[in-house]
Amino acid sequence: MRDKIYSPLSVENAVDARDAVAKILYSLIFHWLTERINAQVYPRQHSLSISILDIYGFEDLAFNSFEQLCINYANEYLQFFFNRIVFREELEEYSREQIPWQDITFNDNQPCIDLIAAKPHGILRILDDQSCFPQATDHTFLQKCHYHHGHNPLYMKPKMPLPEFTIKHFAGRVTYQVYKFLDKNYDQVRQEVLDLFIQSRNKMVSNLFLAHAASLGQQRGGHMRKSSSVTRKYQPPTVSSKFQQSLLELVEKMERSNPFFVRCIKPNNMKRPAVFEDELVSSQLRHSGVLDTIRIRREGYPVRMPFYIFLFRYKSLVGLKQAPAANEENCIIMLSKLCPLRPGAFYIGVTKLFLKEDIYQLLECKRERSREIAALTLQRYARMFFVRKRFVAFRKKIIGFQAQCRGYLLRKRYVKMRESLVRFRSYVRMYVNRKQYIKMKFEAKRKAEEERRKREMELTKREVVNVTHLVIPAELGALLQTASVRRELHADCLALLQAPHIQEDAQLTLPLDINNYPFYRYVQVHFREPKFGLLMAPLELPLTKVEDDLRKEALELFNM
């Protein structure tokens, strides 16, 4: 059984060991994730592709340590690459178009890159050397830097004996505190910790550390084969060496490609919309090298347009519908018509026209004005078309609405007139009917009057009848005879009363207007011939309206 050796650690060393374990675990997981993503999206065949590189910007914090030095070194190197690309493109463009070239001065940051990473006494080189010595400390590293770079204009020692140094980057001065520079640069995990993670129950973590241990074994084997002395101890690569190697590989890939640079500017630190802090924005523009790039472009001809594009773009300003032939004579003629020319404001190349910014802005202003007028004209005609179309449709609807309203009013008027006509016709008919009724009533009244006169005349023609001696029925005669001899009838149930004495009138006659009394109407209803007077002959028909089988009995009633 192997012996266990316990090495006591201080709290600070234990925290450093913990951070080292967290860093190696995070690094392996991140590497595994990027490898999986690249395996899926990377083209399997040699084809065109687009790569996006996102780099954190220049950092100048209140406390700048080893991480900020690495980040700022990467930004410094990429700024050098950016300046070189821009300068090289400018030089190639001017040479290809046969334009006289004047040396353009720009801030070359190659001395700053050499100060940080040049062999043998760059700051990162000194840091790697100090990491190999067990007795080295952050103080000895700082003294080495002061000794080798104390007279460098880009390197500044503190006035007070403080553990820090200052570097003049392209973006400004940054002061770095050397606290734990050596520990962060070494940042190695002990083999016992690696073995512990290899035996992890999580298969993913175990596989990650197995692959990491295998890669470390390959590096050690390669180092033993390359080393001339077998007794030389293997030194694992430091963080700064790995960082520099990764940066060099990135720059090599960028040089093999066609790079485009996108500068992202943060307007404010509060992450609020429509708020711009002038100092923050200007510092970012200065730190990212955009101001230097603008200055380089302004010293030359920042605007370059091929002949055909220039002629096609500004042909409308001179009233041309088709672009003329793409040559330098036509470009000069068109340019002279559009703006006043002065020496140095433009230059004619082989295939392109080079312009200063003020000339280009003047042309663009005129073009925008012309396009604005054209757009306004187009908008005017388009609006006129739509308004006219809307007006025609609206007019059609109004006409339809007017027709409906007129029809409604005419129908209403017609109904009213029809009602009036019907009422008038009813009045006329009522008048005619009333007139006819009055006429008929008058005629009926006249006829009734004539009948009355005729009856009166007939009555006057009749002789006065003596009603003292009348033919009466036999039964009535028997009753009268009984009454005359005072014979008692029904003596057992009737009480005899003295009959009233009525004075007899020998000359009793009926009045001539007897038919005018109410009894006459009763006679008209129940009697067949309401005629009263002297009967000159026996009755042939009964006086009242009786049925046929009772006529004989009715006639016999009056026979004595």
XYZ file of C-alpha atoms in Angstrom:
560
model
C 0.000 0.000 0.000
C 1.378 3.421 -0.977
C 2.167 5.858 1.784
C 0.074 9.000 2.080
C 1.925 12.265 2.422
C 0.036 15.210 3.914
C 1.299 18.704 3.008
C -0.309 21.482 5.055
C -1.629 24.494 3.089
C -2.510 27.931 4.273
C -5.956 29.351 3.675
C -4.654 31.413 0.779
C -2.950 28.417 -0.823
C -6.065 26.301 -0.347
C -8.162 28.997 -2.070
C -5.652 29.073 -4.937
C -5.801 25.276 -5.243
C -9.593 25.406 -5.277
C -9.587 28.117 -7.977
C -7.116 26.065 -10.025
C -9.436 23.034 -9.885
C -12.411 25.188 -10.922
C -10.454 26.702 -13.801
C -9.239 23.371 -15.186
C -12.753 21.899 -14.916
C -14.296 24.923 -16.664
C -11.581 24.884 -19.342
C -12.077 21.209 -20.144
C -15.875 21.515 -20.291
C -15.641 24.612 -22.512
C -13.152 22.866 -24.812
C -15.419 19.803 -25.006
C -18.441 21.969 -25.857
C -16.636 23.921 -28.604
C -15.305 20.688 -30.096
C -18.817 19.231 -30.243
C -20.201 22.395 -31.864
C -17.376 22.572 -34.413
C -17.829 18.917 -35.273
C -21.441 19.652 -36.215
C -21.120 22.964 -38.042
C -17.627 22.758 -39.566
C -17.800 21.938 -43.313
C -16.727 18.371 -44.053
C -15.399 19.396 -47.457
C -13.191 22.284 -48.437
C -15.734 24.997 -49.079
C -16.236 28.652 -48.374
C -17.202 29.533 -44.820
C -17.645 32.538 -42.582
C -16.067 32.717 -39.132
C -16.958 35.236 -36.453
C -14.424 36.252 -33.818
C -15.720 38.076 -30.772
C -12.989 39.737 -28.703
C -13.499 41.490 -25.429
C -12.416 45.123 -25.586
C -9.516 46.924 -24.006
C -9.618 46.787 -20.188
C -8.481 49.390 -17.689
C -9.963 48.535 -14.295
C -9.289 49.798 -10.815
C -7.236 46.653 -10.137
C -5.488 45.222 -13.208
C -3.841 41.841 -12.840
C -2.484 39.062 -15.054
C -5.832 38.565 -16.848
C -6.017 42.212 -17.935
C -2.401 42.032 -19.214
C -3.268 39.047 -21.434
C -6.476 40.669 -22.724
C -4.742 43.975 -23.466
C -1.852 42.161 -25.157
C -4.362 40.394 -27.425
C -6.055 43.713 -28.242
C -2.649 45.278 -28.867
C -1.664 42.507 -31.255
C -5.002 42.571 -33.071
C -4.754 46.362 -33.386
C -1.344 45.882 -34.947
C -2.885 43.350 -37.331
C -5.744 45.760 -38.080
C -3.347 48.641 -38.827
C -1.254 46.397 -41.014
C -4.302 45.181 -42.951
C -5.606 48.712 -43.435
C -2.196 50.037 -44.425
C -1.579 47.117 -46.763
C -4.977 47.513 -48.425
C -4.354 51.213 -48.858
C -0.961 50.580 -50.397
C -2.264 47.877 -52.726
C -5.209 50.046 -53.808
C -3.004 53.040 -54.612
C -0.463 50.909 -56.454
C -3.122 49.107 -58.496
C -4.705 52.383 -59.590
C -1.295 54.030 -60.267
C -1.805 56.876 -57.849
C 1.250 58.658 -56.421
C 1.843 57.334 -52.940
C 3.004 59.405 -50.033
C 4.157 57.870 -46.812
C 1.315 57.918 -44.321
C 2.361 58.074 -40.714
C 0.344 56.126 -38.196
C 0.817 54.985 -34.635
C 2.760 51.769 -34.906
C 2.313 49.682 -31.781
C 5.008 47.126 -32.613
C 7.291 48.484 -29.806
C 4.519 47.861 -27.275
C 4.086 44.285 -28.525
C 7.843 43.727 -28.249
C 7.803 45.140 -24.718
C 5.193 42.578 -23.678
C 6.171 39.404 -25.544
C 9.486 39.784 -27.392
C 12.330 37.378 -26.706
C 14.316 37.217 -24.523
C 13.303 39.983 -22.125
C 9.645 40.639 -22.811
C 7.427 40.919 -19.770
C 5.663 37.621 -20.480
C 9.025 35.969 -21.228
C 10.400 37.157 -17.897
C 7.247 35.865 -16.227
C 7.706 32.415 -17.792
C 11.350 32.324 -16.687
C 10.449 33.303 -13.160
C 7.743 30.631 -13.061
C 10.445 27.984 -13.569
C 12.356 28.986 -10.425
C 10.942 27.689 -7.149
C 12.388 30.597 -5.186
C 11.009 33.288 -7.492
C 8.318 35.659 -6.246
C 6.213 38.465 -7.617
C 8.766 40.943 -6.238
C 11.687 39.312 -8.090
C 9.586 39.319 -11.285
C 8.898 43.044 -10.845
C 12.589 43.785 -10.224
C 13.541 41.917 -13.397
C 11.030 43.990 -15.378
C 12.386 47.228 -13.881
C 15.913 46.174 -14.682
C 15.298 45.300 -18.347
C 12.669 47.918 -19.252
C 13.308 50.776 -16.876
C 14.523 53.019 -19.722
C 11.830 52.004 -22.227
C 9.539 54.997 -22.996
C 6.511 52.655 -23.044
C 7.319 51.266 -19.599
C 6.934 53.298 -16.406
C 8.115 52.423 -12.907
C 6.096 53.648 -9.927
C 7.467 56.657 -8.087
C 6.799 54.916 -4.819
C 8.032 51.385 -4.048
C 4.732 49.725 -5.014
C 4.265 46.253 -6.541
C 3.080 47.583 -9.921
C 4.216 48.819 -13.316
C 2.615 50.867 -16.099
C 2.520 50.212 -19.855
C 1.612 52.782 -22.479
C -0.782 50.885 -24.749
C -2.183 52.292 -27.977
C -5.381 53.013 -26.094
C -3.749 54.638 -23.072
C -1.767 53.936 -19.942
C -2.642 50.936 -17.802
C -1.150 50.165 -14.400
C -0.817 46.472 -13.487
C -0.499 45.093 -9.968
C 1.896 42.112 -9.895
C 0.130 40.421 -7.014
C -0.043 36.650 -7.760
C 1.298 37.021 -11.278
C 3.460 33.902 -10.877
C 0.699 31.802 -9.343
C -1.794 32.718 -12.078
C 0.783 32.091 -14.774
C 1.773 28.670 -13.448
C -1.780 27.578 -12.594
C -1.020 23.867 -12.593
C -3.157 21.199 -10.963
C -1.381 18.538 -8.978
C -1.373 14.977 -10.295
C -3.233 13.730 -7.233
C -6.137 16.074 -8.045
C -6.167 14.868 -11.660
C -6.245 11.232 -10.485
C -9.123 12.083 -8.151
C -11.197 13.510 -11.022
C -10.290 10.596 -13.267
C -11.909 8.307 -10.675
C -15.057 10.451 -10.606
C -18.432 8.677 -10.753
C -19.561 11.149 -13.385
C -18.450 9.522 -16.630
C -18.289 12.835 -18.498
C -15.911 14.385 -15.934
C -13.852 11.202 -15.809
C -13.529 11.087 -19.610
C -12.552 14.756 -19.770
C -9.718 14.333 -17.275
C -8.579 11.068 -18.917
C -8.228 12.909 -22.234
C -6.423 15.762 -20.472
C -4.003 13.335 -18.794
C -3.355 11.642 -22.155
C -2.537 14.982 -23.794
C -0.165 15.827 -20.917
C 1.564 12.448 -21.396
C 2.005 13.132 -25.123
C 3.505 16.549 -24.392
C 5.941 15.044 -21.894
C 6.937 12.289 -24.335
C 7.537 14.822 -27.110
C 9.618 16.955 -24.797
C 11.790 13.976 -23.798
C 12.462 13.135 -27.458
C 13.342 16.719 -28.367
C 15.550 17.315 -25.311
C 19.265 16.654 -25.759
C 19.788 15.946 -22.082
C 17.854 13.269 -20.336
C 18.405 14.843 -16.931
C 16.539 18.047 -17.809
C 13.259 18.294 -15.927
C 10.030 18.650 -17.858
C 8.346 22.037 -17.457
C 4.639 22.164 -18.284
C 3.506 25.078 -20.488
C 2.444 28.204 -18.608
C -0.739 30.163 -19.125
C 1.060 33.015 -20.885
C 2.840 30.641 -23.311
C -0.420 28.879 -24.156
C -2.129 32.247 -24.562
C 0.567 33.514 -26.929
C 0.475 30.318 -28.954
C -3.309 30.534 -29.296
C -3.082 34.196 -30.318
C -0.468 33.428 -32.999
C -2.621 30.640 -34.431
C -5.609 33.009 -34.534
C -3.620 35.686 -36.371
C -2.338 33.116 -38.882
C -5.909 32.053 -39.659
C -6.963 35.671 -40.045
C -4.088 36.351 -42.445
C -5.228 33.442 -44.616
C -8.752 34.832 -44.792
C -10.364 38.057 -45.927
C -11.048 39.854 -42.646
C -13.690 42.481 -41.963
C -13.723 44.439 -38.726
C -16.841 45.428 -36.804
C -16.368 47.780 -33.897
C -19.006 47.631 -31.189
C -19.470 50.786 -29.122
C -21.225 50.758 -25.780
C -23.151 54.057 -25.404
C -23.482 54.001 -21.606
C -22.788 51.843 -18.601
C -26.404 51.907 -17.355
C -27.683 49.916 -20.357
C -30.361 52.529 -21.072
C -31.693 53.338 -24.551
C -30.960 56.660 -26.304
C -28.344 57.685 -23.710
C -24.822 58.464 -24.981
C -21.934 59.308 -22.701
C -19.425 61.358 -24.657
C -16.394 60.407 -22.612
C -17.233 56.687 -22.695
C -17.870 56.665 -26.451
C -14.784 58.719 -27.276
C -12.583 56.514 -25.097
C -13.890 53.396 -26.853
C -13.272 54.936 -30.269
C -9.775 55.903 -29.226
C -9.001 52.543 -27.617
C -10.296 50.564 -30.597
C -8.132 52.517 -33.053
C -11.075 53.840 -35.055
C -9.843 57.431 -34.797
C -6.424 56.476 -36.161
C -8.059 54.559 -38.995
C -10.201 57.558 -39.864
C -7.137 59.782 -39.840
C -5.275 57.427 -42.188
C -8.214 57.341 -44.611
C -8.626 61.114 -44.498
C -5.005 61.745 -45.401
C -5.602 59.936 -48.691
C -8.736 59.592 -50.789
C -11.314 57.872 -48.608
C -13.929 57.550 -51.355
C -13.150 55.222 -54.269
C -15.758 54.456 -56.912
C -15.406 52.623 -60.225
C -16.112 54.732 -63.300
C -19.348 52.946 -64.184
C -20.727 53.217 -60.637
C -19.869 56.933 -60.469
C -21.492 57.679 -63.834
C -24.535 55.543 -63.086
C -24.944 56.987 -59.592
C -24.873 60.668 -60.586
C -26.294 60.588 -64.134
C -29.656 61.876 -62.931
C -28.035 65.074 -61.614
C -27.041 66.099 -65.163
C -30.306 64.990 -66.763
C -29.110 61.749 -68.375
C -31.328 58.683 -68.621
C -28.521 56.318 -69.610
C -25.018 56.281 -68.165
C -22.306 57.279 -70.677
C -19.280 55.188 -71.490
C -17.183 54.339 -68.423
C -13.954 56.262 -69.000
C -12.081 59.023 -67.266
C -13.120 61.791 -69.743
C -16.802 61.268 -69.005
C -16.075 61.162 -65.260
C -14.205 64.487 -65.406
C -16.941 66.096 -67.528
C -19.699 64.952 -65.173
C -17.710 65.912 -62.075
C -16.996 69.409 -63.480
C -20.737 69.914 -64.100
C -21.660 68.864 -60.585
C -19.155 70.743 -58.419
C -16.229 73.148 -58.684
C -12.927 71.322 -59.018
C -9.721 72.152 -57.215
C -6.299 70.482 -57.286
C -6.017 67.504 -54.969
C -9.772 67.140 -54.460
C -9.922 64.118 -56.788
C -7.713 61.805 -58.744
C -8.412 59.603 -61.741
C -7.090 56.093 -61.443
C -7.063 53.236 -63.901
C -10.560 51.981 -63.165
C -11.668 54.111 -60.208
C -12.295 57.723 -59.323
C -10.753 58.816 -56.014
C -12.504 61.635 -54.157
C -11.996 63.626 -51.015
C -14.671 63.454 -48.388
C -15.963 67.021 -48.906
C -16.463 66.473 -52.652
C -18.234 63.195 -51.990
C -20.493 64.784 -49.382
C -21.386 67.591 -51.807
C -22.276 65.093 -54.525
C -24.275 63.003 -52.094
C -26.099 66.089 -50.838
C -27.118 67.005 -54.380
C -28.079 63.417 -55.110
C -30.149 63.173 -51.937
C -31.855 66.454 -52.805
C -32.620 65.214 -56.309
C -33.863 61.894 -54.962
C -35.946 63.728 -52.388
C -37.558 65.858 -55.100
C -38.125 62.744 -57.217
C -39.564 60.926 -54.231
C -41.836 63.863 -53.444
C -42.982 63.973 -57.078
C -43.591 60.244 -57.060
C -45.415 60.531 -53.771
C -47.469 63.414 -55.131
C -48.537 61.469 -58.187
C -49.093 58.324 -56.164
C -51.178 60.227 -53.635
C -53.045 61.941 -56.478
C -53.744 58.556 -58.035
C -54.987 57.066 -54.797
C -56.949 60.214 -53.877
C -58.496 60.310 -57.337
C -59.289 56.624 -57.138
C -60.759 57.131 -53.691
C -62.637 60.206 -54.955
C -64.112 58.301 -57.912
C -65.183 55.491 -55.616
C -66.516 58.011 -53.108
C -68.302 59.932 -55.875
C -69.838 56.701 -57.130
C -71.025 55.917 -53.629
C -72.357 59.460 -53.205
C -74.234 59.189 -56.503
C -75.665 55.861 -55.406
C -76.528 57.357 -52.048
C -78.152 60.356 -53.718
C -80.132 58.001 -55.975
C -81.264 56.048 -52.951
C -82.194 59.238 -51.101
C -84.016 60.657 -54.106
C -85.809 57.375 -54.627
C -86.736 57.305 -50.958
C -87.972 60.899 -51.026
C -89.884 60.332 -54.272
C -91.402 57.134 -52.899
C -92.314 58.977 -49.731
C -93.774 61.826 -51.779
C -95.611 59.354 -54.002
C -97.045 57.555 -50.978
C -98.105 60.882 -49.560
C -99.658 61.944 -52.858
C -101.316 58.557 -53.188
C -102.725 58.849 -49.705
C -103.929 62.357 -50.513
C -105.440 61.145 -53.776
C -107.126 58.221 -52.049
C -108.424 60.578 -49.386
C -109.611 63.022 -52.056
C -111.246 60.199 -53.993
C -112.916 58.996 -50.813
C -114.137 62.547 -50.188
C -115.451 62.756 -53.762
C -117.094 59.367 -53.448
C -118.504 60.343 -50.074
C -119.816 63.552 -51.554
C -121.317 61.706 -54.520
C -122.737 58.963 -52.312
C -124.091 61.498 -49.851
C -125.625 63.432 -52.659
C -127.143 60.244 -54.043
C -128.254 59.265 -50.545
C -129.856 62.611 -49.972
C -131.485 62.381 -53.341
C -132.695 58.841 -52.613
C -133.839 59.903 -49.154
C -135.620 62.853 -50.581
C -137.151 60.648 -53.275
C -138.221 58.084 -50.637
C -139.652 60.867 -48.510
C -141.459 62.223 -51.511
C -142.809 58.784 -52.335
C -143.875 58.257 -48.710
C -145.563 61.615 -48.773
C -147.357 60.718 -51.992
C -148.467 57.397 -50.496
C -149.680 59.189 -47.404
C -151.614 61.614 -49.515
C -153.037 58.725 -51.517
C -154.153 56.947 -48.309
C -155.655 60.115 -46.987
C -157.453 60.599 -50.217
C -158.722 57.000 -50.074
C -159.889 57.518 -46.472
C -161.667 60.650 -47.395
C -163.376 58.794 -50.164
C -164.651 56.102 -47.708
C -168.143 56.676 -46.138
C -168.520 56.923 -42.386
C -169.541 53.601 -40.889
C -172.157 53.310 -38.134
C -170.523 51.108 -35.567
C -173.658 50.697 -33.466
C -174.750 47.748 -35.556
C -171.890 45.452 -36.536
C -171.722 41.872 -37.604
C -170.057 40.008 -34.782
C -169.205 36.353 -34.306
C -171.753 33.986 -32.728
C -169.648 33.345 -29.629
C -169.308 37.051 -28.980
C -173.041 37.397 -29.438
C -173.681 34.669 -26.865
C -171.393 36.391 -24.410
C -173.074 39.694 -24.942
C -176.547 38.124 -24.455
C -175.480 36.458 -21.270
C -174.119 39.704 -19.974
C -177.389 41.457 -20.812
C -179.597 39.094 -18.756
C -177.047 39.127 -15.949
C -176.468 35.477 -16.035
C -173.745 34.432 -13.666
C -170.863 32.630 -15.143
C -168.381 30.853 -12.978
C -170.114 32.034 -9.846
C -168.029 29.822 -7.669
C -164.778 31.594 -8.564
C -165.713 35.093 -9.731
C -167.036 38.036 -7.787
C -169.734 40.025 -9.497
C -169.094 43.712 -9.854
C -171.350 46.407 -10.970
C -170.575 47.201 -14.540
C -169.723 50.826 -15.212
C -172.348 52.789 -16.972
C -171.219 53.974 -20.321
C -173.316 56.417 -22.119
C -174.063 55.269 -25.536
C -173.273 57.451 -28.410
C -175.432 56.816 -31.417
C -173.123 58.509 -33.824
C -169.725 56.892 -32.864
C -167.167 57.051 -35.725
C -163.444 56.354 -36.176
C -161.133 59.314 -36.588
C -159.724 59.938 -40.061
C -156.064 59.966 -38.868
C -156.294 56.630 -37.101
C -153.514 55.259 -39.310
C -151.070 57.845 -37.944
C -151.114 56.471 -34.390
C -148.494 53.958 -33.062
C -151.018 51.199 -33.260
C -150.811 51.615 -36.987
C -147.300 50.142 -37.001
C -148.548 47.115 -35.107
C -151.278 46.743 -37.641
C -148.760 47.004 -40.475
C -146.709 44.169 -38.950
C -149.477 41.731 -38.029
C -152.317 42.600 -40.440
C -152.286 41.806 -44.058
C -154.332 44.786 -45.260
C -154.447 47.514 -42.677
C -157.569 49.100 -44.037
C -160.449 49.991 -41.761
C -163.844 51.059 -42.855
C -167.202 49.753 -43.959
C -167.072 46.208 -45.199
C -169.170 45.988 -48.305
C -168.634 42.244 -48.794
C -167.635 39.235 -46.683
C -163.946 38.686 -46.039
C -162.143 36.532 -48.518
C -158.778 36.614 -46.749
C -158.033 36.814 -43.032
C -157.019 40.195 -41.762
C -153.931 38.902 -39.904
C -150.952 37.033 -41.259
C -151.664 33.378 -40.458
C -150.569 30.087 -41.864
C -152.430 28.509 -44.776
C -154.090 25.709 -42.750
C -155.593 28.281 -40.358
C -157.087 30.589 -42.983
C -160.425 28.776 -43.077
C -160.879 28.883 -39.320
C -159.872 32.538 -39.271
C -162.582 33.379 -41.838
C -165.255 31.302 -40.062
C -164.565 33.221 -36.852
C -166.387 36.246 -38.218
C -169.468 34.351 -39.448
C -172.547 34.928 -37.189
